Amino acid sequence: MARQSSRFDYYKSRQIPELTVLEASLSDFSYDRHAHEEYAFGVTLSGRQDFFSGGEFHRSPPGNVIQFNPEQVHDGHPGDDTTLGYVMIYVPAAQLEASFADAAGSERAARFHGRETLLADPELRHAILDLAGLMIHRQGTRIDQEHALHRMATRLVQRAGRFQPGGRASRPDALLLRAKEYVLANLEADLSLDEISQAAHLSKYHFLRLFRQQFGITPHQYVLSCRVNAARSALEAGEAPSEVAFRYGFTDLSHFNRRFKRIYGKTPYQYQRSVT
């Protein structure tokens, strides 16, 4: 049976237009040597992905992560007679500087140069696939996608041995409380880390680290928690779960169900029936 021709599908993030994801299926195609201006993070899904980069020849089986630094030259082609399937996310350096700085314990923009090109790391793989899925299926809010980026950056810094976990702040910070107030006042908006940190008059690098130290939760987790709590109040008032999900930025009812149940142990519909 003849193999299908190669397929290349590109998607731009609606929430973070600088991000691009490629969903590819290769059977009769080989890339010329080239380099990208951005970071590139990929996961081999099926077949085998063979490529040359950094003076070495690499073979990536399904489940492996591929990471290219900006301007890192590479090529690529299927490694055997089966069809090669993979996803690759292209991320400008500026989108990761705050997360790299936070993970490394810096309060200034931080660049990262990965020394590993081929990685067997389930945690990093899950973060890449989560972000790719959000972009391909046009799901999630901006802060959901920023959170996936943050998970990717944190894991890379951990693997490089430069991770500096934050401690716990000893007293409330008025600027961080201002950030919380901004979140609560804008739960129905598509919030971003830039907007929340600006409301606190802090750089994004400083804000990420201080918020987690102060409250023991990331800004993304806090926004999600606040949205679920607001949704709970709306459900108690008798509003339809589908309308509540849309209002508070959940992609669809199934996404809302999963998030709500992880906090309250019941789906929104089950919860509403039990309290009304």
CSV table of C-alpha atoms in Angstrom, one decimal:
chain,number,residue,atom,x,y,z
A,1,MET,CA,0.0,0.0,0.0
A,2,ALA,CA,1.4,3.4,-1.0
A,3,ARG,CA,2.1,5.8,1.8
A,4,GLN,CA,0.3,9.1,2.0
A,5,SER,CA,2.1,12.2,0.9
A,6,SER,CA,3.6,14.4,3.6
A,7,ARG,CA,1.4,17.0,5.3
A,8,PHE,CA,2.3,20.2,7.1
A,9,ASP,CA,-0.4,22.1,9.1
A,10,TYR,CA,0.6,25.4,10.8
A,11,TYR,CA,-1.5,27.1,13.5
A,12,LYS,CA,-1.1,30.5,15.1
A,13,SER,CA,-2.2,31.0,18.7
A,14,ARG,CA,-5.1,33.4,18.9
A,15,GLN,CA,-4.2,34.4,22.4
A,16,ILE,CA,-0.4,34.8,21.8
A,17,PRO,CA,0.0,35.5,18.1
A,18,GLU,CA,3.8,35.2,18.3
A,19,LEU,CA,3.5,31.4,18.9
A,20,THR,CA,3.3,29.0,16.0
A,21,VAL,CA,2.7,25.2,16.1
A,22,LEU,CA,3.4,22.8,13.3
A,23,GLU,CA,1.6,19.4,13.1
A,24,ALA,CA,3.4,17.3,10.5
A,25,SER,CA,3.2,13.9,8.9
A,26,LEU,CA,6.3,13.0,6.8
A,27,SER,CA,6.7,10.1,4.5
A,28,ASP,CA,8.5,11.4,1.4
A,29,PHE,CA,10.1,14.6,2.6
A,30,SER,CA,13.5,15.7,4.0
A,31,TYR,CA,14.3,19.1,5.4
A,32,ASP,CA,17.3,21.0,4.1
A,33,ARG,CA,19.7,22.2,6.8
A,34,HIS,CA,18.3,25.4,8.2
A,35,ALA,CA,17.8,27.4,11.5
A,36,HIS,CA,15.0,29.3,13.1
A,37,GLU,CA,15.1,32.6,14.9
A,38,GLU,CA,13.0,31.3,17.7
A,39,TYR,CA,13.2,28.4,20.1
A,40,ALA,CA,11.7,25.2,18.7
A,41,PHE,CA,10.2,22.5,20.9
A,42,GLY,CA,8.9,19.3,19.4
A,43,VAL,CA,7.6,15.9,20.3
A,44,THR,CA,7.9,12.8,18.1
A,45,LEU,CA,4.5,11.2,18.0
A,46,SER,CA,5.0,8.2,15.6
A,47,GLY,CA,7.6,6.7,13.4
A,48,ARG,CA,11.2,7.8,13.9
A,49,GLN,CA,12.6,11.3,13.5
A,50,ASP,CA,16.3,11.4,12.3
A,51,PHE,CA,18.2,14.7,12.1
A,52,PHE,CA,21.6,16.2,12.2
A,53,SER,CA,22.4,19.1,14.6
A,54,GLY,CA,25.2,20.4,16.7
A,55,GLY,CA,27.8,18.1,15.1
A,56,GLU,CA,25.8,15.0,15.9
A,57,PHE,CA,23.3,12.7,14.3
A,58,HIS,CA,20.2,12.1,16.4
A,59,ARG,CA,17.4,9.5,16.3
A,60,SER,CA,14.1,10.4,18.1
A,61,PRO,CA,11.6,7.6,18.7
A,62,PRO,CA,8.0,8.3,19.7
A,63,GLY,CA,7.7,10.2,23.0
A,64,ASN,CA,11.0,12.0,22.8
A,65,VAL,CA,11.4,15.7,23.0
A,66,ILE,CA,13.5,17.8,20.6
A,67,GLN,CA,14.7,21.2,21.6
A,68,PHE,CA,16.5,23.7,19.2
A,69,ASN,CA,17.9,26.9,20.5
A,70,PRO,CA,17.5,30.0,18.3
A,71,GLU,CA,19.8,29.8,15.2
A,72,GLN,CA,20.7,26.2,15.9
A,73,VAL,CA,21.2,24.5,12.5
A,74,HIS,CA,19.4,21.2,11.8
A,75,ASP,CA,17.8,19.1,9.2
A,76,GLY,CA,15.3,16.2,9.5
A,77,HIS,CA,13.6,13.3,7.8
A,78,PRO,CA,11.8,10.0,8.6
A,79,GLY,CA,14.1,7.5,10.1
A,80,ASP,CA,12.5,4.3,8.7
A,81,ASP,CA,9.8,3.2,6.3
A,82,THR,CA,6.9,4.3,8.5
A,83,THR,CA,5.3,7.7,8.4
A,84,LEU,CA,6.9,10.2,10.8
A,85,GLY,CA,4.4,12.2,12.9
A,86,TYR,CA,5.4,15.1,15.2
A,87,VAL,CA,4.5,18.5,16.5
A,88,MET,CA,6.8,21.5,16.8
A,89,ILE,CA,6.2,24.7,18.6
A,90,TYR,CA,8.1,27.9,17.6
A,91,VAL,CA,8.5,30.3,20.5
A,92,PRO,CA,10.3,33.7,20.3
A,93,ALA,CA,12.9,34.2,23.0
A,94,ALA,CA,11.1,37.2,24.4
A,95,GLN,CA,8.1,35.0,25.3
A,96,LEU,CA,10.3,32.8,27.6
A,97,GLU,CA,12.6,35.3,29.3
A,98,ALA,CA,10.4,36.0,32.3
A,99,SER,CA,9.8,32.3,32.9
A,100,PHE,CA,13.5,31.5,32.5
A,101,ALA,CA,14.3,34.3,35.0
A,102,ASP,CA,11.7,33.1,37.5
A,103,ALA,CA,13.0,29.5,37.4
A,104,ALA,CA,16.6,30.6,37.7
A,105,GLY,CA,15.9,33.0,40.6
A,106,SER,CA,16.7,36.2,38.6
A,107,GLU,CA,14.8,39.4,38.7
A,108,ARG,CA,16.0,40.4,35.2
A,109,ALA,CA,15.4,39.0,31.7
A,110,ALA,CA,17.2,35.7,31.3
A,111,ARG,CA,18.2,33.9,28.2
A,112,PHE,CA,18.6,30.2,28.1
A,113,HIS,CA,20.8,28.0,25.9
A,114,GLY,CA,19.9,24.4,26.1
A,115,ARG,CA,22.8,21.9,25.9
A,116,GLU,CA,20.5,19.0,25.2
A,117,THR,CA,18.9,18.5,21.8
A,118,LEU,CA,17.2,15.2,22.3
A,119,LEU,CA,15.4,14.7,25.7
A,120,ALA,CA,13.5,11.8,27.2
A,121,ASP,CA,11.5,13.8,29.7
A,122,PRO,CA,7.8,13.1,30.3
A,123,GLU,CA,7.1,16.3,32.2
A,124,LEU,CA,8.5,18.5,29.4
A,125,ARG,CA,6.7,16.4,26.8
A,126,HIS,CA,3.4,16.8,28.5
A,127,ALA,CA,3.8,20.6,28.8
A,128,ILE,CA,4.7,20.8,25.0
A,129,LEU,CA,1.7,18.6,24.0
A,130,ASP,CA,-0.6,20.6,26.3
A,131,LEU,CA,0.4,23.8,24.7
A,132,ALA,CA,0.2,22.4,21.1
A,133,GLY,CA,-3.2,21.0,21.8
A,134,LEU,CA,-4.5,24.3,23.1
A,135,MET,CA,-3.2,26.0,19.9
A,136,ILE,CA,-4.3,23.4,17.4
A,137,HIS,CA,-7.8,23.1,18.8
A,138,ARG,CA,-8.1,26.8,19.6
A,139,GLN,CA,-8.8,26.2,23.3
A,140,GLY,CA,-7.9,27.8,26.6
A,141,THR,CA,-7.3,31.4,27.6
A,142,ARG,CA,-4.1,33.4,27.2
A,143,ILE,CA,-3.0,32.6,30.7
A,144,ASP,CA,-3.5,28.9,30.1
A,145,GLN,CA,-1.1,29.1,27.2
A,146,GLU,CA,1.4,31.2,29.2
A,147,HIS,CA,1.2,28.7,32.0
A,148,ALA,CA,2.2,25.8,29.6
A,149,LEU,CA,5.1,28.0,28.4
A,150,HIS,CA,6.1,28.5,32.0
A,151,ARG,CA,6.1,24.8,32.7
A,152,MET,CA,8.3,24.2,29.7
A,153,ALA,CA,10.8,26.9,30.7
A,154,THR,CA,10.9,25.7,34.3
A,155,ARG,CA,11.6,22.1,33.4
A,156,LEU,CA,14.4,23.1,31.0
A,157,VAL,CA,16.1,25.2,33.8
A,158,GLN,CA,15.6,22.3,36.2
A,159,ARG,CA,17.4,19.9,33.8
A,160,ALA,CA,20.2,22.4,33.4
A,161,GLY,CA,20.8,22.4,37.2
A,162,ARG,CA,20.0,26.1,37.5
A,163,PHE,CA,16.6,26.0,39.2
A,164,GLN,CA,16.2,28.1,42.3
A,165,PRO,CA,12.9,27.3,44.0
A,166,GLY,CA,11.4,30.4,45.8
A,167,GLY,CA,10.9,30.6,49.5
A,168,ARG,CA,7.9,31.9,51.3
A,169,ALA,CA,7.5,35.6,51.9
A,170,SER,CA,6.9,36.6,55.5
A,171,ARG,CA,4.4,39.4,55.1
A,172,PRO,CA,1.7,40.4,52.5
A,173,ASP,CA,2.9,42.7,49.8
A,174,ALA,CA,0.6,45.6,48.9
A,175,LEU,CA,1.6,45.5,45.2
A,176,LEU,CA,0.7,41.8,45.0
A,177,LEU,CA,-2.6,42.4,46.8
A,178,ARG,CA,-3.3,45.0,44.0
A,179,ALA,CA,-2.6,42.3,41.5
A,180,LYS,CA,-5.1,40.0,43.2
A,181,GLU,CA,-7.7,42.8,43.2
A,182,TYR,CA,-7.1,43.3,39.4
A,183,VAL,CA,-7.7,39.6,38.8
A,184,LEU,CA,-10.9,39.6,40.8
A,185,ALA,CA,-12.2,42.7,38.9
A,186,ASN,CA,-11.5,41.2,35.5
A,187,LEU,CA,-12.4,37.5,35.7
A,188,GLU,CA,-14.4,37.6,32.6
A,189,ALA,CA,-11.5,39.1,30.5
A,190,ASP,CA,-8.8,37.1,28.7
A,191,LEU,CA,-6.1,38.1,31.3
A,192,SER,CA,-2.4,37.9,30.6
A,193,LEU,CA,0.6,37.9,32.9
A,194,ASP,CA,1.7,41.2,31.4
A,195,GLU,CA,-1.6,42.9,32.4
A,196,ILE,CA,-1.6,41.5,35.9
A,197,SER,CA,2.0,42.4,36.6
A,198,GLN,CA,1.5,45.9,35.2
A,199,ALA,CA,-1.5,46.3,37.6
A,200,ALA,CA,0.9,45.5,40.4
A,201,HIS,CA,3.5,47.9,39.0
A,202,LEU,CA,6.1,45.1,38.9
A,203,SER,CA,8.2,43.7,36.1
A,204,LYS,CA,6.9,40.3,34.9
A,205,TYR,CA,10.2,38.7,36.1
A,206,HIS,CA,9.8,40.0,39.6
A,207,PHE,CA,6.1,39.5,39.7
A,208,LEU,CA,6.1,35.8,38.9
A,209,ARG,CA,8.6,35.0,41.6
A,210,LEU,CA,7.1,37.2,44.3
A,211,PHE,CA,3.5,36.0,43.7
A,212,ARG,CA,4.4,32.4,44.1
A,213,GLN,CA,6.6,33.1,47.2
A,214,GLN,CA,3.8,35.2,48.8
A,215,PHE,CA,0.8,33.1,48.1
A,216,GLY,CA,2.1,29.5,47.5
A,217,ILE,CA,0.3,29.4,44.1
A,218,THR,CA,1.2,30.6,40.6
A,219,PRO,CA,-0.7,33.5,39.0
A,220,HIS,CA,-2.3,31.0,36.5
A,221,GLN,CA,-3.5,28.8,39.3
A,222,TYR,CA,-4.9,31.8,41.2
A,223,VAL,CA,-6.8,33.0,38.1
A,224,LEU,CA,-8.2,29.6,37.5
A,225,SER,CA,-9.2,29.2,41.1
A,226,CYS,CA,-11.0,32.6,41.1
A,227,ARG,CA,-12.8,31.7,37.9
A,228,VAL,CA,-14.0,28.4,39.4
A,229,ASN,CA,-15.2,30.2,42.6
A,230,ALA,CA,-17.0,32.8,40.6
A,231,ALA,CA,-18.6,30.1,38.5
A,232,ARG,CA,-19.7,28.3,41.6
A,233,SER,CA,-21.6,31.4,42.8
A,234,ALA,CA,-23.2,31.8,39.3
A,235,LEU,CA,-24.3,28.1,39.5
A,236,GLU,CA,-25.8,28.6,42.9
A,237,ALA,CA,-27.8,31.5,41.4
A,238,GLY,CA,-29.3,29.1,38.9
A,239,GLU,CA,-27.4,30.1,35.8
A,240,ALA,CA,-26.9,27.3,33.2
A,241,PRO,CA,-23.5,25.6,33.3
A,242,SER,CA,-22.9,26.2,29.6
A,243,GLU,CA,-23.4,29.9,30.0
A,244,VAL,CA,-21.2,30.1,33.1
A,245,ALA,CA,-18.4,28.2,31.3
A,246,PHE,CA,-18.4,30.7,28.4
A,247,ARG,CA,-18.5,33.7,30.7
A,248,TYR,CA,-15.5,32.7,32.7
A,249,GLY,CA,-13.2,31.7,29.8
A,250,PHE,CA,-13.5,27.9,29.8
A,251,THR,CA,-13.1,26.6,26.3
A,252,ASP,CA,-16.2,24.4,26.5
A,253,LEU,CA,-18.4,22.6,29.0
A,254,SER,CA,-16.1,19.5,29.2
A,255,HIS,CA,-13.1,21.8,30.1
A,256,PHE,CA,-15.3,23.5,32.7
A,257,ASN,CA,-16.4,20.2,34.1
A,258,ARG,CA,-12.8,19.0,34.5
A,259,ARG,CA,-11.6,22.1,36.2
A,260,PHE,CA,-14.6,22.4,38.5
A,261,LYS,CA,-14.5,18.8,39.6
A,262,ARG,CA,-10.8,19.0,40.5
A,263,ILE,CA,-11.7,21.6,43.1
A,264,TYR,CA,-15.2,20.6,44.2
A,265,GLY,CA,-15.3,16.9,43.5
A,266,LYS,CA,-18.5,17.2,41.4
A,267,THR,CA,-19.3,18.5,37.9
A,268,PRO,CA,-20.9,21.9,37.7
A,269,TYR,CA,-24.3,20.2,36.9
A,270,GLN,CA,-24.0,17.8,39.8
A,271,TYR,CA,-23.0,20.6,42.1
A,272,GLN,CA,-25.9,22.8,41.0
A,273,ARG,CA,-28.4,20.0,41.5
A,274,SER,CA,-27.1,19.4,45.0
A,275,VAL,CA,-27.4,23.0,46.2
A,276,THR,CA,-30.4,24.4,44.4
